[in-house]
Amino acid sequence: TYKKIRSILSKYGKITDEVKKFYGPVLVLDYGAGERKLKVEISTRVFDNRYEVKNFLGINIKVMVEAGMFAHKVCALLDRNALTNRDIFDSWFFMQRQTPINATLVEARMQMPYADHISQCIDKLESTSDRGLLQGLGELMDPGLKTFVKTKLRTETISLFRLYKEFPVTS
């Protein structure tokens, strides 16, 4: 599978970086000067994910349903070696849109009840500072959103996690 993916990507540009990680390969494709690079990460982990077909620029693409994306993002919040700002922001983003979460997927991946994992997310965020929350996010935001991230993102995310724990919006 790795060689096949590498072969396909090589047709569209130069592979500038690649690594075989514990859960699968990561390859970075460079399309050329002035173009953004494409990171392709393939997970070898097996979960009960659900997908739907979406049309993007005339191309039908199989994508994970939002409830699954959200579940994996909430798991990633505590699954990584360190808390990342993008996981906090993405969790807030899904919750403020009242996105259903696949609680069964959270439980299977984290090997604990959904409410317990959400409690651990809340505890982690409560023990974290607002300092540096814009790192890695700021270049993508307008000034108003930057101010929100610096001053309210963490506390709003904690409040939303409390709501999702007490009144789960599940799929």
mmCIF file of C-alpha atoms in Angstrom:
data_model
loop_
_atom_site.group_PDB
_atom_site.id
_atom_site.type_symbol
_atom_site.label_atom_id
_atom_site.label_comp_id
_atom_site.label_asym_id
_atom_site.label_seq_id
_atom_site.Cartn_x
_atom_site.Cartn_y
_atom_site.Cartn_z
ATOM 1 C CA THR A 1 0.000 0.000 0.000
ATOM 2 C CA TYR A 2 2.795 2.450 0.910
ATOM 3 C CA LYS A 3 4.579 1.927 -2.429
ATOM 4 C CA LYS A 4 1.292 2.322 -4.308
ATOM 5 C CA ILE A 5 0.479 5.645 -2.585
ATOM 6 C CA ARG A 6 4.034 6.859 -3.170
ATOM 7 C CA SER A 7 3.769 5.957 -6.852
ATOM 8 C CA ILE A 8 0.447 7.776 -7.277
ATOM 9 C CA LEU A 9 1.678 10.926 -5.517
ATOM 10 C CA SER A 10 4.905 11.009 -7.538
ATOM 11 C CA LYS A 11 2.841 11.543 -10.689
ATOM 12 C CA TYR A 12 1.609 14.901 -9.370
ATOM 13 C CA GLY A 13 4.756 16.447 -7.924
ATOM 14 C CA LYS A 14 7.867 15.874 -5.862
ATOM 15 C CA ILE A 15 7.682 14.100 -2.508
ATOM 16 C CA THR A 16 9.659 16.416 -0.223
ATOM 17 C CA ASP A 17 9.244 14.554 3.049
ATOM 18 C CA GLU A 18 8.094 11.116 4.115
ATOM 19 C CA VAL A 19 8.110 9.091 7.269
ATOM 20 C CA LYS A 20 6.665 5.782 8.356
ATOM 21 C CA LYS A 21 5.040 6.534 11.699
ATOM 22 C CA PHE A 22 3.658 4.048 14.201
ATOM 23 C CA TYR A 23 0.092 4.368 12.884
ATOM 24 C CA GLY A 24 0.957 4.684 9.179
ATOM 25 C CA PRO A 25 2.924 6.648 6.591
ATOM 26 C CA VAL A 26 3.027 10.421 6.106
ATOM 27 C CA LEU A 27 4.125 11.913 2.777
ATOM 28 C CA VAL A 28 4.417 15.579 1.776
ATOM 29 C CA LEU A 29 3.869 16.426 -1.883
ATOM 30 C CA ASP A 30 5.264 19.626 -3.435
ATOM 31 C CA TYR A 31 3.335 20.707 -6.532
ATOM 32 C CA GLY A 32 5.911 23.360 -7.444
ATOM 33 C CA ALA A 33 6.886 26.976 -6.802
ATOM 34 C CA GLY A 34 4.101 29.153 -5.450
ATOM 35 C CA GLU A 35 1.820 26.228 -4.600
ATOM 36 C CA ARG A 36 0.941 24.890 -1.181
ATOM 37 C CA LYS A 37 2.241 21.491 -0.203
ATOM 38 C CA LEU A 38 -0.108 18.574 0.379
ATOM 39 C CA LYS A 39 0.352 16.363 3.425
ATOM 40 C CA VAL A 40 -0.999 12.854 2.942
ATOM 41 C CA GLU A 41 -1.310 10.840 6.126
ATOM 42 C CA ILE A 42 -2.635 7.299 6.067
ATOM 43 C CA SER A 43 -3.773 5.697 9.291
ATOM 44 C CA THR A 44 -3.517 1.951 9.689
ATOM 45 C CA ARG A 45 -5.720 2.035 12.794
ATOM 46 C CA VAL A 46 -9.084 0.373 12.412
ATOM 47 C CA PHE A 47 -12.146 2.044 13.899
ATOM 48 C CA ASP A 48 -15.825 1.867 13.050
ATOM 49 C CA ASN A 49 -15.693 5.039 10.949
ATOM 50 C CA ARG A 50 -18.528 6.074 8.661
ATOM 51 C CA TYR A 51 -18.074 7.946 5.413
ATOM 52 C CA GLU A 52 -20.156 9.895 2.937
ATOM 53 C CA VAL A 53 -19.473 11.034 -0.613
ATOM 54 C CA LYS A 54 -19.025 14.793 -1.117
ATOM 55 C CA ASN A 55 -18.411 16.577 -4.375
ATOM 56 C CA PHE A 56 -15.373 18.864 -4.437
ATOM 57 C CA LEU A 57 -14.698 20.776 -7.659
ATOM 58 C CA GLY A 58 -16.519 18.120 -9.669
ATOM 59 C CA ILE A 59 -14.722 15.220 -7.998
ATOM 60 C CA ASN A 60 -16.623 12.820 -5.746
ATOM 61 C CA ILE A 61 -14.596 12.222 -2.591
ATOM 62 C CA LYS A 62 -15.334 9.816 0.247
ATOM 63 C CA VAL A 63 -15.006 11.752 3.525
ATOM 64 C CA MET A 64 -15.601 10.851 7.144
ATOM 65 C CA VAL A 65 -18.933 12.051 8.560
ATOM 66 C CA GLU A 66 -18.639 15.043 10.900
ATOM 67 C CA ALA A 67 -19.607 13.056 14.015
ATOM 68 C CA GLY A 68 -16.587 10.820 13.427
ATOM 69 C CA MET A 69 -14.230 13.715 12.686
ATOM 70 C CA PHE A 70 -15.353 15.377 15.910
ATOM 71 C CA ALA A 71 -14.916 12.158 17.913
ATOM 72 C CA HIS A 72 -11.357 11.688 16.641
ATOM 73 C CA LYS A 73 -10.544 15.344 17.352
ATOM 74 C CA VAL A 74 -11.769 15.015 20.962
ATOM 75 C CA CYS A 75 -9.646 11.875 21.334
ATOM 76 C CA ALA A 76 -6.611 13.652 19.863
ATOM 77 C CA LEU A 77 -6.961 16.346 22.520
ATOM 78 C CA LEU A 78 -5.486 13.934 25.075
ATOM 79 C CA ASP A 79 -3.954 11.314 22.775
ATOM 80 C CA ARG A 80 -0.947 13.343 21.656
ATOM 81 C CA ASN A 81 2.292 13.810 23.581
ATOM 82 C CA ALA A 82 1.315 17.431 24.242
ATOM 83 C CA LEU A 83 -1.871 19.482 24.061
ATOM 84 C CA THR A 84 -2.092 21.249 20.684
ATOM 85 C CA ASN A 85 -3.848 24.528 20.006
ATOM 86 C CA ARG A 86 -5.474 23.167 16.846
ATOM 87 C CA ASP A 87 -7.170 20.372 18.831
ATOM 88 C CA ILE A 88 -8.602 22.915 21.279
ATOM 89 C CA PHE A 89 -9.785 25.184 18.470
ATOM 90 C CA ASP A 90 -11.235 22.350 16.397
ATOM 91 C CA SER A 91 -13.091 20.904 19.410
ATOM 92 C CA TRP A 92 -14.549 24.357 20.142
ATOM 93 C CA PHE A 93 -15.455 24.766 16.462
ATOM 94 C CA PHE A 94 -17.425 21.509 16.335
ATOM 95 C CA MET A 95 -19.176 22.167 19.660
ATOM 96 C CA GLN A 96 -20.171 25.761 18.960
ATOM 97 C CA ARG A 97 -21.850 24.468 15.776
ATOM 98 C CA GLN A 98 -23.661 21.839 17.912
ATOM 99 C CA THR A 99 -22.112 19.045 15.850
ATOM 100 C CA PRO A 100 -23.168 15.568 16.967
ATOM 101 C CA ILE A 101 -20.305 13.422 18.256
ATOM 102 C CA ASN A 102 -19.866 9.697 17.802
ATOM 103 C CA ALA A 103 -19.577 8.858 21.506
ATOM 104 C CA THR A 104 -19.234 5.139 20.769
ATOM 105 C CA LEU A 105 -16.124 5.877 18.719
ATOM 106 C CA VAL A 106 -14.658 7.962 21.579
ATOM 107 C CA GLU A 107 -15.276 5.090 23.997
ATOM 108 C CA ALA A 108 -13.730 2.506 21.665
ATOM 109 C CA ARG A 109 -10.654 4.590 20.925
ATOM 110 C CA MET A 110 -10.034 5.833 24.473
ATOM 111 C CA GLN A 111 -11.099 2.611 26.270
ATOM 112 C CA MET A 112 -13.267 4.499 28.770
ATOM 113 C CA PRO A 113 -16.799 5.861 29.076
ATOM 114 C CA TYR A 114 -17.497 8.990 26.998
ATOM 115 C CA ALA A 115 -18.291 11.143 30.077
ATOM 116 C CA ASP A 116 -14.990 10.156 31.727
ATOM 117 C CA HIS A 117 -12.987 11.184 28.674
ATOM 118 C CA ILE A 118 -14.817 14.512 28.460
ATOM 119 C CA SER A 119 -14.071 15.066 32.176
ATOM 120 C CA GLN A 120 -10.380 14.450 31.470
ATOM 121 C CA CYS A 121 -10.506 16.967 28.596
ATOM 122 C CA ILE A 122 -12.041 19.547 30.934
ATOM 123 C CA ASP A 123 -9.395 18.850 33.611
ATOM 124 C CA LYS A 124 -6.596 19.208 31.067
ATOM 125 C CA LEU A 125 -7.932 22.504 29.739
ATOM 126 C CA GLU A 126 -8.488 23.856 33.263
ATOM 127 C CA SER A 127 -4.841 23.167 34.093
ATOM 128 C CA THR A 128 -3.675 24.990 30.962
ATOM 129 C CA SER A 129 -2.989 28.677 30.400
ATOM 130 C CA ASP A 130 -4.421 30.914 27.679
ATOM 131 C CA ARG A 131 -0.860 31.974 26.911
ATOM 132 C CA GLY A 132 0.375 30.982 23.466
ATOM 133 C CA LEU A 133 -2.986 29.703 22.178
ATOM 134 C CA LEU A 134 -2.505 31.569 18.890
ATOM 135 C CA GLN A 135 0.691 29.722 18.009
ATOM 136 C CA GLY A 136 0.060 27.753 14.845
ATOM 137 C CA LEU A 137 -3.401 29.282 14.400
ATOM 138 C CA GLY A 138 -2.986 33.047 14.064
ATOM 139 C CA GLU A 139 -2.072 33.174 10.390
ATOM 140 C CA LEU A 140 -5.463 31.686 9.521
ATOM 141 C CA MET A 141 -7.618 34.145 11.476
ATOM 142 C CA ASP A 142 -9.017 37.635 11.220
ATOM 143 C CA PRO A 143 -8.302 40.080 14.097
ATOM 144 C CA GLY A 144 -11.618 39.443 15.888
ATOM 145 C CA LEU A 145 -11.103 35.695 15.968
ATOM 146 C CA LYS A 146 -7.505 36.186 17.128
ATOM 147 C CA THR A 147 -8.759 38.212 20.094
ATOM 148 C CA PHE A 148 -11.315 35.512 20.902
ATOM 149 C CA VAL A 149 -8.652 32.782 20.819
ATOM 150 C CA LYS A 150 -6.302 34.756 23.090
ATOM 151 C CA THR A 151 -8.959 35.676 25.646
ATOM 152 C CA LYS A 152 -11.881 33.218 25.550
ATOM 153 C CA LEU A 153 -11.165 30.059 23.521
ATOM 154 C CA ARG A 154 -10.019 27.912 26.429
ATOM 155 C CA THR A 155 -12.805 28.914 28.824
ATOM 156 C CA GLU A 156 -15.500 28.681 26.118
ATOM 157 C CA THR A 157 -14.233 25.226 25.159
ATOM 158 C CA ILE A 158 -14.403 24.123 28.804
ATOM 159 C CA SER A 159 -18.004 25.404 29.062
ATOM 160 C CA LEU A 160 -19.003 23.622 25.870
ATOM 161 C CA PHE A 161 -17.346 20.379 27.018
ATOM 162 C CA ARG A 162 -19.385 20.605 30.233
ATOM 163 C CA LEU A 163 -22.553 20.919 28.148
ATOM 164 C CA TYR A 164 -21.543 18.015 25.886
ATOM 165 C CA LYS A 165 -20.834 15.916 28.952
ATOM 166 C CA GLU A 166 -24.149 16.714 30.634
ATOM 167 C CA PHE A 167 -26.264 16.782 27.468
ATOM 168 C CA PRO A 168 -24.421 14.816 24.790
ATOM 169 C CA VAL A 169 -25.268 15.663 21.198
ATOM 170 C CA THR A 170 -24.581 12.209 19.786
ATOM 171 C CA SER A 171 -25.008 10.653 16.394
#
